[in-house]
Amino acid sequence: MTLSPEKLARDLDWNLLRTFVVLADAGSITRAAEELGLQQPSVSSALKRLEGHLGRQLIDRKPGRFALTEAGRLLYDEAVDITGAILRIATAIREVQQEVQGHVTIAIASHVVCPLLNEALGEFHTRHPAATLSIDVSASREALEKLLSRRVSFAICLVKDRNPKLEYRRLFREFFGLFCGPSHPLFGRKGLATTELVGQPAVSFVTDKMTDALRPVTLMRAAAGLEDRVIGSSANLEEVRRMIVAGLGIGPLPLHVVREDVAMGRLSRLPPYDDPPAIDVHVVWNPRARLNRAEASLLKGLLDKIDATPEADRIYT
């Protein structure tokens, strides 16, 4: 079948593209229907209509299998750009106002504790009190996915592999250590050797994997001989901290974030004490996204503060 670009542009309902993007991200008809607030037959029908328009199968659906075909992968990349542009048309045509207004959505990893960021947010609010802000706490991988699909203004997160479609600037570097809570038998013990951690239960972040952004932390856990099976995990630092304090197991946390917890006796640092793994946290943005004035102002303000702050002052030991 020869696809006519003119006929496709004339006949295609862009809502089918939006449904397809949600379906591809969700990985199932059921989850996509829940996210869209539709019945499953409606989502299935939309997929069939889109495949009919294009004359190509877009998703290979079999029992236990849900995968984009080659045509589906190509369409997904284009559809993300198209749906993102349509959702932001209001930004392009909004009348320029003397007072900067608009909403900023930041996708942020939960363990980001950074005075530089706090200062940038405070200065932004002082300059533009009519602008609004929301912070979406996500796992780093999810934050980057939201950025690519233009659902957020920019992201602050960990980065393993750089996507050429995005721009990156290191915000700060932090270091991780292993900790236990008051009920743990190793709590408060001095002169511990790393060998005394062997076989102990572990809790950690969902990104603490050899293939993900916290790979150096995974290597630290492995070197300490902690149990391979992580019995509790979360994308949220506070929940990982809660599990450690509650005594579920030994887990990694950023040293500068939990300094007060250690001083107050809520957590106890465990070996290894030397050469803690370093993790970089980046500001990431999509250069192809059309930002509203508030988004552009906050992003520029944050990047300017990074440029004006020596790298040594952005390393939190």
Short mmCIF file of C-alpha atoms in Angstrom, two decimals:
data_model
loop_
_atom_site.label_atom_id
_atom_site.label_comp_id
_atom_site.label_asym_id
_atom_site.label_seq_id
_atom_site.Cartn_x
_atom_site.Cartn_y
_atom_site.Cartn_z
CA MET A 1 0.00 0.00 0.00
CA THR A 2 1.37 3.41 -1.02
CA LEU A 3 0.77 5.98 1.69
CA SER A 4 -0.36 9.39 0.43
CA PRO A 5 1.10 12.11 2.71
CA GLU A 6 -1.58 14.59 1.60
CA LYS A 7 -4.43 12.17 2.33
CA LEU A 8 -2.90 11.18 5.66
CA ALA A 9 -2.52 14.82 6.73
CA ARG A 10 -6.13 15.48 5.73
CA ASP A 11 -7.77 12.44 7.30
CA LEU A 12 -5.69 11.59 10.38
CA ASP A 13 -7.19 12.47 13.75
CA TRP A 14 -4.31 13.66 15.96
CA ASN A 15 -6.04 12.16 19.01
CA LEU A 16 -5.14 8.77 17.55
CA LEU A 17 -1.48 9.75 17.80
CA ARG A 18 -1.93 10.86 21.40
CA THR A 19 -3.63 7.56 22.24
CA PHE A 20 -0.81 5.66 20.52
CA VAL A 21 1.88 7.49 22.52
CA VAL A 22 0.10 6.75 25.80
CA LEU A 23 -0.40 3.13 24.74
CA ALA A 24 3.27 2.69 23.79
CA ASP A 25 4.42 4.22 27.09
CA ALA A 26 1.92 2.18 29.15
CA GLY A 27 2.85 -1.14 27.56
CA SER A 28 -0.68 -2.53 27.68
CA ILE A 29 -4.23 -1.75 26.57
CA THR A 30 -5.43 -1.96 30.17
CA ARG A 31 -2.97 0.56 31.61
CA ALA A 32 -3.42 2.92 28.66
CA ALA A 33 -7.19 2.85 29.10
CA GLU A 34 -6.81 3.68 32.80
CA GLU A 35 -4.50 6.60 32.05
CA LEU A 36 -6.76 7.97 29.31
CA GLY A 37 -9.98 7.40 31.25
CA LEU A 38 -11.39 5.24 28.45
CA GLN A 39 -12.72 1.73 28.09
CA GLN A 40 -10.31 -0.89 26.75
CA PRO A 41 -12.34 -1.46 23.53
CA SER A 42 -12.02 2.27 22.76
CA VAL A 43 -8.22 2.10 23.00
CA SER A 44 -8.12 -1.07 20.87
CA SER A 45 -10.38 0.58 18.29
CA ALA A 46 -8.17 3.68 18.16
CA LEU A 47 -5.12 1.51 17.52
CA LYS A 48 -6.90 -0.34 14.71
CA ARG A 49 -8.02 2.94 13.12
CA LEU A 50 -4.48 4.32 13.25
CA GLU A 51 -3.05 1.13 11.76
CA GLY A 52 -5.75 1.35 9.07
CA HIS A 53 -4.77 4.91 8.18
CA LEU A 54 -1.09 3.96 7.94
CA GLY A 55 -1.49 0.49 6.45
CA ARG A 56 1.05 -0.91 8.90
CA GLN A 57 0.95 -2.99 12.07
CA LEU A 58 2.26 -0.76 14.88
CA ILE A 59 2.21 -3.05 17.92
CA ASP A 60 2.92 -6.78 18.04
CA ARG A 61 0.37 -8.05 20.56
CA LYS A 62 0.37 -11.72 21.48
CA PRO A 63 -0.17 -13.56 24.77
CA GLY A 64 2.67 -12.42 27.01
CA ARG A 65 4.08 -10.04 24.37
CA PHE A 66 3.56 -6.34 23.75
CA ALA A 67 6.20 -4.69 21.54
CA LEU A 68 6.34 -1.90 18.99
CA THR A 69 7.03 -3.01 15.44
CA GLU A 70 9.64 -1.18 13.38
CA ALA A 71 6.87 1.02 11.96
CA GLY A 72 5.56 1.55 15.49
CA ARG A 73 8.95 2.71 16.76
CA LEU A 74 9.32 5.17 13.88
CA LEU A 75 5.81 6.50 14.43
CA TYR A 76 6.36 6.81 18.20
CA ASP A 77 9.36 9.13 17.74
CA GLU A 78 7.39 11.38 15.39
CA ALA A 79 4.18 11.20 17.43
CA VAL A 80 5.93 12.32 20.63
CA ASP A 81 7.10 15.47 18.85
CA ILE A 82 3.69 16.08 17.25
CA THR A 83 1.64 15.61 20.41
CA GLY A 84 4.10 17.68 22.43
CA ALA A 85 3.87 20.50 19.90
CA ILE A 86 0.06 20.41 19.85
CA LEU A 87 -0.15 20.45 23.63
CA ARG A 88 2.05 23.54 23.67
CA ILE A 89 0.35 25.53 20.90
CA ALA A 90 -1.10 27.82 23.55
CA THR A 91 2.45 28.78 24.49
CA ALA A 92 3.29 29.75 20.92
CA ILE A 93 0.21 31.95 20.41
CA ARG A 94 -0.21 33.40 23.89
CA GLU A 95 -0.13 37.18 23.89
CA VAL A 96 3.04 38.57 25.37
CA GLN A 97 2.25 40.03 28.77
CA GLN A 98 4.31 42.52 30.72
CA GLU A 99 4.23 40.27 33.80
CA VAL A 100 5.78 36.85 33.37
CA GLN A 101 3.12 34.23 33.98
CA GLY A 102 2.86 30.55 33.18
CA HIS A 103 3.43 27.24 34.90
CA VAL A 104 6.70 25.34 35.35
CA THR A 105 6.81 21.59 35.97
CA ILE A 106 10.10 20.09 37.10
CA ALA A 107 10.62 16.33 37.09
CA ILE A 108 13.05 15.69 39.91
CA ALA A 109 14.71 12.70 41.56
CA SER A 110 13.66 12.42 45.18
CA HIS A 111 17.13 12.63 46.72
CA VAL A 112 18.04 16.02 45.22
CA VAL A 113 19.21 18.17 48.14
CA CYS A 114 20.95 21.20 46.69
CA PRO A 115 21.18 24.75 48.13
CA LEU A 116 21.89 26.09 44.63
CA LEU A 117 18.52 24.81 43.40
CA ASN A 118 16.74 26.26 46.42
CA GLU A 119 18.30 29.65 45.74
CA ALA A 120 17.28 29.54 42.08
CA LEU A 121 13.67 28.72 43.00
CA GLY A 122 13.53 31.51 45.57
CA GLU A 123 14.96 34.09 43.18
CA PHE A 124 12.58 32.96 40.43
CA HIS A 125 9.56 33.47 42.69
CA THR A 126 10.81 36.90 43.74
CA ARG A 127 11.20 37.98 40.11
CA HIS A 128 7.96 36.42 38.84
CA PRO A 129 5.41 36.07 41.67
CA ALA A 130 2.56 35.41 39.20
CA ALA A 131 4.26 32.28 37.82
CA THR A 132 3.38 28.89 39.33
CA LEU A 133 5.48 25.80 39.91
CA SER A 134 4.96 22.10 40.46
CA ILE A 135 7.62 19.50 41.26
CA ASP A 136 7.02 15.96 40.03
CA VAL A 137 9.12 13.48 42.04
CA SER A 138 10.03 10.59 39.74
CA ALA A 139 12.66 7.93 39.26
CA SER A 140 15.38 9.37 37.03
CA ARG A 141 14.46 7.18 34.06
CA GLU A 142 10.81 8.25 34.29
CA ALA A 143 11.84 11.91 34.58
CA LEU A 144 13.78 11.67 31.32
CA GLU A 145 10.88 9.91 29.59
CA LYS A 146 8.54 12.74 30.64
CA LEU A 147 11.05 15.27 29.35
CA LEU A 148 11.32 13.55 25.96
CA SER A 149 7.54 13.54 25.60
CA ARG A 150 7.45 17.21 26.67
CA ARG A 151 5.26 16.59 29.68
CA VAL A 152 7.63 18.55 31.95
CA SER A 153 9.62 21.78 31.57
CA PHE A 154 12.97 20.26 32.52
CA ALA A 155 14.37 17.51 34.74
CA ILE A 156 16.86 17.27 37.60
CA CYS A 157 18.02 13.69 37.90
CA LEU A 158 20.71 11.05 37.51
CA VAL A 159 21.92 10.20 34.02
CA LYS A 160 23.43 6.93 32.84
CA ASP A 161 23.35 7.18 29.04
CA ARG A 162 23.02 10.57 27.34
CA ASN A 163 20.28 10.98 24.75
CA PRO A 164 21.45 13.17 21.82
CA LYS A 165 18.01 14.82 21.75
CA LEU A 166 18.57 16.35 25.19
CA GLU A 167 20.97 18.86 26.74
CA TYR A 168 22.75 18.26 30.07
CA ARG A 169 24.48 20.37 32.72
CA ARG A 170 25.87 18.93 35.95
CA LEU A 171 24.20 20.54 38.94
CA PHE A 172 26.20 18.85 41.71
CA ARG A 173 28.08 15.72 42.73
CA GLU A 174 27.16 13.72 45.81
CA PHE A 175 28.63 10.68 47.54
CA PHE A 176 26.83 7.62 48.87
CA GLY A 177 27.50 5.53 51.94
CA LEU A 178 25.86 2.50 53.55
CA PHE A 179 23.70 2.96 56.65
CA CYS A 180 21.64 0.97 59.14
CA GLY A 181 18.92 1.89 61.64
CA PRO A 182 18.87 1.76 65.48
CA SER A 183 17.44 -1.77 65.66
CA HIS A 184 20.15 -3.27 63.45
CA PRO A 185 22.83 -5.33 65.28
CA LEU A 186 25.61 -3.29 63.63
CA PHE A 187 24.18 0.07 64.69
CA GLY A 188 26.69 2.30 66.48
CA ARG A 189 29.52 -0.21 66.45
CA LYS A 190 32.97 1.24 66.01
CA GLY A 191 35.85 -0.18 64.00
CA LEU A 192 33.64 -2.36 61.81
CA ALA A 193 35.22 -4.21 58.91
CA THR A 194 33.43 -4.48 55.58
CA THR A 195 33.48 -8.27 55.95
CA GLU A 196 31.00 -7.95 58.84
CA LEU A 197 28.33 -6.80 56.36
CA VAL A 198 28.51 -9.99 54.31
CA GLY A 199 25.11 -11.64 53.86
CA GLN A 200 23.15 -8.85 55.57
CA PRO A 201 19.73 -7.93 54.06
CA ALA A 202 19.69 -4.86 51.84
CA VAL A 203 17.23 -2.14 50.84
CA SER A 204 17.87 0.41 48.11
CA PHE A 205 16.61 2.61 45.28
CA VAL A 206 14.87 1.20 42.20
CA THR A 207 17.75 2.60 40.10
CA ASP A 208 20.34 0.68 42.15
CA LYS A 209 21.13 -1.78 39.35
CA MET A 210 24.18 -2.61 37.24
CA THR A 211 22.31 -1.33 34.17
CA ASP A 212 21.01 1.90 35.71
CA ALA A 213 22.15 5.30 37.00
CA LEU A 214 23.20 4.10 40.47
CA ARG A 215 25.60 1.47 39.13
CA PRO A 216 28.48 2.72 41.37
CA VAL A 217 26.22 2.19 44.40
CA THR A 218 25.38 -1.31 43.17
CA LEU A 219 29.11 -2.07 42.98
CA MET A 220 29.58 -0.74 46.52
CA ARG A 221 26.82 -3.04 47.80
CA ALA A 222 28.36 -5.98 45.97
CA ALA A 223 31.84 -5.21 47.34
CA ALA A 224 30.39 -5.15 50.86
CA GLY A 225 28.94 -8.62 50.30
CA LEU A 226 25.36 -7.61 51.11
CA GLU A 227 22.66 -10.08 50.18
CA ASP A 228 22.05 -9.97 46.41
CA ARG A 229 18.29 -9.86 46.88
CA VAL A 230 17.09 -6.34 47.71
CA ILE A 231 14.17 -6.89 50.08
CA GLY A 232 12.83 -3.33 49.90
CA SER A 233 13.12 -0.65 47.22
CA SER A 234 11.65 2.70 46.30
CA ALA A 235 12.25 5.60 43.91
CA ASN A 236 11.78 7.95 46.86
CA LEU A 237 14.68 8.73 49.19
CA GLU A 238 12.42 9.24 52.21
CA GLU A 239 10.95 5.76 51.77
CA VAL A 240 14.39 4.13 51.41
CA ARG A 241 15.46 6.02 54.51
CA ARG A 242 12.28 4.86 56.31
CA MET A 243 13.06 1.20 55.54
CA ILE A 244 16.64 1.58 56.79
CA VAL A 245 15.56 3.32 60.02
CA ALA A 246 12.86 0.66 60.51
CA GLY A 247 15.50 -2.07 60.42
CA LEU A 248 14.57 -3.83 57.17
CA GLY A 249 18.17 -3.86 56.08
CA ILE A 250 21.31 -1.95 55.20
CA GLY A 251 20.95 0.63 52.45
CA PRO A 252 22.71 3.43 50.56
CA LEU A 253 21.97 7.12 51.12
CA PRO A 254 23.71 10.37 50.09
CA LEU A 255 26.14 11.40 52.81
CA HIS A 256 25.26 15.09 52.82
CA VAL A 257 21.52 14.41 52.91
CA VAL A 258 21.59 12.25 56.07
CA ARG A 259 24.30 14.08 58.01
CA GLU A 260 21.73 15.30 60.56
CA ASP A 261 20.19 11.83 60.88
CA VAL A 262 23.59 10.43 61.82
CA ALA A 263 24.21 13.24 64.32
CA MET A 264 20.79 12.66 65.93
CA GLY A 265 21.29 8.88 66.23
CA ARG A 266 18.65 7.90 63.69
CA LEU A 267 21.17 6.31 61.30
CA SER A 268 24.62 4.77 61.66
CA ARG A 269 27.27 4.86 58.92
CA LEU A 270 28.77 1.51 57.96
CA PRO A 271 31.90 0.60 55.98
CA PRO A 272 33.34 1.03 53.44
CA TYR A 273 34.34 4.51 54.64
CA ASP A 274 36.99 5.24 52.01
CA ASP A 275 36.33 6.23 48.39
CA PRO A 276 32.51 6.43 48.56
CA PRO A 277 30.87 6.20 45.12
CA ALA A 278 30.29 9.55 43.44
CA ILE A 279 26.98 10.25 41.70
CA ASP A 280 26.37 13.27 39.46
CA VAL A 281 22.99 14.99 39.39
CA HIS A 282 22.19 16.89 36.19
CA VAL A 283 19.82 19.52 34.94
CA VAL A 284 18.40 18.12 31.69
CA TRP A 285 16.25 19.93 29.15
CA ASN A 286 14.81 19.40 25.69
CA PRO A 287 16.19 22.05 23.29
CA ARG A 288 13.36 21.36 20.82
CA ALA A 289 10.64 22.17 23.33
CA ARG A 290 8.98 25.57 23.10
CA LEU A 291 9.12 26.89 26.66
CA ASN A 292 6.76 29.47 28.08
CA ARG A 293 8.32 32.60 29.58
CA ALA A 294 8.23 31.23 33.12
CA GLU A 295 9.87 27.95 32.10
CA ALA A 296 12.57 29.73 30.11
CA SER A 297 13.27 32.16 32.96
CA LEU A 298 13.65 29.50 35.65
CA LEU A 299 15.81 27.25 33.47
CA LYS A 300 18.08 30.16 32.49
CA GLY A 301 18.32 31.33 36.10
CA LEU A 302 19.36 27.88 37.28
CA LEU A 303 21.92 27.42 34.49
CA ASP A 304 23.35 30.88 35.17
CA LYS A 305 23.79 29.99 38.86
CA ILE A 306 25.59 26.78 37.89
CA ASP A 307 27.93 28.73 35.60
CA ALA A 308 28.61 31.30 38.33
CA THR A 309 29.34 28.70 41.05
CA PRO A 310 32.79 27.04 41.05
CA GLU A 311 32.68 23.30 40.51
CA ALA A 312 34.34 22.71 43.89
CA ASP A 313 31.36 24.37 45.59
CA ARG A 314 29.02 21.95 43.83
CA ILE A 315 30.66 18.82 45.22
CA TYR A 316 28.86 17.75 48.40
CA THR A 317 31.09 15.55 50.51
#
